[in-house]
PDB file of C-alpha atoms in Angstrom:
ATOM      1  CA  UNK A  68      -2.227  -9.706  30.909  1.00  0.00           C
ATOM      2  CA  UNK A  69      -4.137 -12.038  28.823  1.00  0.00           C
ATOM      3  CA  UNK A  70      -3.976 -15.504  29.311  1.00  0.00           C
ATOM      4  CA  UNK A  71      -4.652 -19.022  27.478  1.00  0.00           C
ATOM      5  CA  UNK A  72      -5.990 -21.633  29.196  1.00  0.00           C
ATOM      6  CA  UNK A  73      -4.941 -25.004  27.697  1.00  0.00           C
ATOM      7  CA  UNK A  74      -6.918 -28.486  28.718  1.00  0.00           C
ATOM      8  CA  UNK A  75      -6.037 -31.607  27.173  1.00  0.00           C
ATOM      9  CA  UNK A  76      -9.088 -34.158  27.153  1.00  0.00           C
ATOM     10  CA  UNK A  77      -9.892 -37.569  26.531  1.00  0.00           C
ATOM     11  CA  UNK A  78     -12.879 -40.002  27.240  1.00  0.00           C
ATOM     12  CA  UNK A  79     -14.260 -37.054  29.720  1.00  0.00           C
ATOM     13  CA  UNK A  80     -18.139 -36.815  28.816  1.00  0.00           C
ATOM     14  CA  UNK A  81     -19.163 -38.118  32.191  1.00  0.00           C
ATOM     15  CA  UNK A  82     -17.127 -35.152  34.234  1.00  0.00           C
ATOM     16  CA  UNK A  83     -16.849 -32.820  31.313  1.00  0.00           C
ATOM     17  CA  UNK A  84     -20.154 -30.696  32.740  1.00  0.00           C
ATOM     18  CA  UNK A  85     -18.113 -30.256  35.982  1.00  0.00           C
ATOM     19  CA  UNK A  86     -14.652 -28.549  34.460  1.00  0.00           C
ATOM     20  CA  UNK A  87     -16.910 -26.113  31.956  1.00  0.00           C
ATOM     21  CA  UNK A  88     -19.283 -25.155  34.999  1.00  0.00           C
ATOM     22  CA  UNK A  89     -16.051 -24.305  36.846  1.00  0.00           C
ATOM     23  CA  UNK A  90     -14.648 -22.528  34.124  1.00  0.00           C
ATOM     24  CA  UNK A  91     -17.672 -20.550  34.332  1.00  0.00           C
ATOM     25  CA  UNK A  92     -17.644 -19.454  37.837  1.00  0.00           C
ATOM     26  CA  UNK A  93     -13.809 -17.784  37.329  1.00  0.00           C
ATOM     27  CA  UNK A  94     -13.755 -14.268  38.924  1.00  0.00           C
ATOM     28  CA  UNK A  95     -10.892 -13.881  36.304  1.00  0.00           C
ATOM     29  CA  UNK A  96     -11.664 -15.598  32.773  1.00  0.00           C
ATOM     30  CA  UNK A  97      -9.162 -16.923  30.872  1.00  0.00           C
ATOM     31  CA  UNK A  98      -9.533 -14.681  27.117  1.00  0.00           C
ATOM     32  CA  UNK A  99      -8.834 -18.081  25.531  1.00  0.00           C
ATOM     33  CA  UNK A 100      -9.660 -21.218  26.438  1.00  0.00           C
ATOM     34  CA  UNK A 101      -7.583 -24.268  24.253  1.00  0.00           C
ATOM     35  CA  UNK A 102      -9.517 -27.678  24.690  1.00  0.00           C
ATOM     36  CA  UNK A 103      -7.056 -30.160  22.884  1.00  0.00           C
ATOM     37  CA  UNK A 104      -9.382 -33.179  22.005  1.00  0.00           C
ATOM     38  CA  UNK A 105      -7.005 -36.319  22.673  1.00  0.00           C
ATOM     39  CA  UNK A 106      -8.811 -39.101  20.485  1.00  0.00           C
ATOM     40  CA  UNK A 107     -12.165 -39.636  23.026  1.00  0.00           C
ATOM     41  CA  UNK A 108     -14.305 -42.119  22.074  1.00  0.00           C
ATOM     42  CA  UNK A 109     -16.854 -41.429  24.011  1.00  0.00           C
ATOM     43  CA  UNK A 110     -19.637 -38.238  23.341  1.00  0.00           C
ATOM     44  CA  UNK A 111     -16.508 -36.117  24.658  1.00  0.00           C
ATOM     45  CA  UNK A 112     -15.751 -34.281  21.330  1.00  0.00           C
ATOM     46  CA  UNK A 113     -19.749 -34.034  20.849  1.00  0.00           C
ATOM     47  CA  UNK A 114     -20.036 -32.057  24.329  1.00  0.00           C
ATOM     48  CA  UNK A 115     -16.702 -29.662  23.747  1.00  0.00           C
ATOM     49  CA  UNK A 116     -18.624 -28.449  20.400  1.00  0.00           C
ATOM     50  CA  UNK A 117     -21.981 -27.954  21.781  1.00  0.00           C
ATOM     51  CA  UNK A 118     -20.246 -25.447  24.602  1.00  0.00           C
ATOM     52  CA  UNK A 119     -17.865 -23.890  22.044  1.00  0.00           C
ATOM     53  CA  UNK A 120     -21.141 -23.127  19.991  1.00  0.00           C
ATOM     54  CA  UNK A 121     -21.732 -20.417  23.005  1.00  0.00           C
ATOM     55  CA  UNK A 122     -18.695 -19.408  23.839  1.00  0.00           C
ATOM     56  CA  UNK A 123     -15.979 -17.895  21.530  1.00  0.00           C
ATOM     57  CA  UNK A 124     -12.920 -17.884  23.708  1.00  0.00           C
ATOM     58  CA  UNK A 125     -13.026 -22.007  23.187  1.00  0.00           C
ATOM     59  CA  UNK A 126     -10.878 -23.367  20.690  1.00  0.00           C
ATOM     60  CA  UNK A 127     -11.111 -27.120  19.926  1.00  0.00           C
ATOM     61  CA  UNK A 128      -7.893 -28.629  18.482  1.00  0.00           C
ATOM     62  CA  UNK A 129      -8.296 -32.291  17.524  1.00  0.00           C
ATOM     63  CA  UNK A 130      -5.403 -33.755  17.962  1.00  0.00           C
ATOM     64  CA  UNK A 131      -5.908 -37.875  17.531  1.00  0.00           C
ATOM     65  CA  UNK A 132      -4.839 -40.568  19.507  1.00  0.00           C
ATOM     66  CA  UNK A 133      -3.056 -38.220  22.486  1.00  0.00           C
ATOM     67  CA  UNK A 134      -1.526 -38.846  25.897  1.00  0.00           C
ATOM     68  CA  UNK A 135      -2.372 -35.843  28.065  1.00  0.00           C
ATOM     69  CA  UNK A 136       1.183 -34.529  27.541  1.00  0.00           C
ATOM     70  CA  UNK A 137       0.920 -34.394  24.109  1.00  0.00           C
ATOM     71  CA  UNK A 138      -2.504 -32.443  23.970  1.00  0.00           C
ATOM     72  CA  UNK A 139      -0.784 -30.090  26.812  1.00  0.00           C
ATOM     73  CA  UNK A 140       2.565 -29.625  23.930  1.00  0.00           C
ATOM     74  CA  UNK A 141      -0.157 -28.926  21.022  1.00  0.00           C
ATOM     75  CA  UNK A 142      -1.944 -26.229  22.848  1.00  0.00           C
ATOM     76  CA  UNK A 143       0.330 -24.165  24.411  1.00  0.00           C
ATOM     77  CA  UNK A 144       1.874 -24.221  20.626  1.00  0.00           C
ATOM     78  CA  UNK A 145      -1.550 -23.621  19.128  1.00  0.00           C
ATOM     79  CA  UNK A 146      -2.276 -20.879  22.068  1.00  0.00           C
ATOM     80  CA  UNK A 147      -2.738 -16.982  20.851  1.00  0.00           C
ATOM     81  CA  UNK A 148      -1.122 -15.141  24.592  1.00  0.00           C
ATOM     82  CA  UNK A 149       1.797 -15.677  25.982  1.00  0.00           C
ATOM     83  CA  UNK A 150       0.913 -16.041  29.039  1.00  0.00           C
ATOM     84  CA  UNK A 151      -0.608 -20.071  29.649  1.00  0.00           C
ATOM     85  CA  UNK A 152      -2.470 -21.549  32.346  1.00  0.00           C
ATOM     86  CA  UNK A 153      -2.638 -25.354  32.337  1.00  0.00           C
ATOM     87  CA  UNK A 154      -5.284 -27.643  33.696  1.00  0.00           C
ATOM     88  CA  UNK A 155      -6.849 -31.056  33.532  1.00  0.00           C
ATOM     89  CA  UNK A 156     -10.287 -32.408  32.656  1.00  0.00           C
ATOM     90  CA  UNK A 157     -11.905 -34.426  35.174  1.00  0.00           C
ATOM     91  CA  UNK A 158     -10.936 -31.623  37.794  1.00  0.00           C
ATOM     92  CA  UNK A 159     -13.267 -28.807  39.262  1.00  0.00           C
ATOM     93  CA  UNK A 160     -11.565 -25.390  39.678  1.00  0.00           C
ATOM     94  CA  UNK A 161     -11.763 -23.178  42.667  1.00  0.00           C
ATOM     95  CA  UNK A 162     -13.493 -19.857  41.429  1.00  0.00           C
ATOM     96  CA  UNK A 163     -10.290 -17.894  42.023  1.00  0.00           C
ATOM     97  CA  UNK A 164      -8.146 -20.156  40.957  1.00  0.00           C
ATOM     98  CA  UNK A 165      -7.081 -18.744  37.578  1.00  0.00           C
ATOM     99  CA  UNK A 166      -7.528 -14.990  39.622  1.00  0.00           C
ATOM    100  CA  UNK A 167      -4.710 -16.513  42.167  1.00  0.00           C
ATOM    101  CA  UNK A 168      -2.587 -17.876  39.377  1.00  0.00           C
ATOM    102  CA  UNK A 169      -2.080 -14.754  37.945  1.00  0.00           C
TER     103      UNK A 169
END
């Protein structure tokens, strides 16, 4: 099974750090990882592409002004598996959680 992982963010450059250490620590990685860029500004868009730079699962869709509904729609469309995990910014995941989910 391969799976997408699809975050929407906006104005999240002070917890940013936490999500992408998180993502990190998964005992199951996601093979893609869809970061749909609602509009931030903050140094939010300027983070996402420094840790893309270093890891090639990240995708960085930049969709404008976006509730986090929106950016959720545009990434599971955008998404290469058909299996999806969803997930916020501004949220620290357990390191099994994506392991659990599937």
């Amino acid at each position: 099974m391969q799976v997408s992982l699809v975050i929407p963010v906006r104005n999240e450059a002070h917890s940013l750090s936490m999500l992408l250490d998180s993502l990190a620590c998964q005992t199951r990685a996601p093979e893609e990882i869809v970061l749909v860029e609602g509009g931030s500004d903050d140094a939010t868009l300027t983070q996402l592409r420094a840790a893309a730079a270093h890891d090639p699962r990240m995708v960085i869709l930049e969709a404008g002004p976006a509730t986090p509904g929106r950016g959720r729609n545009l990434g599971i469309a955008a998404a290469r598996h058909e299996w999806i995990a969803l997930t916020d910014a501004g949220t620290r995941l357990e390191p099994d959680w994506l392991e659990r989910l599937c």
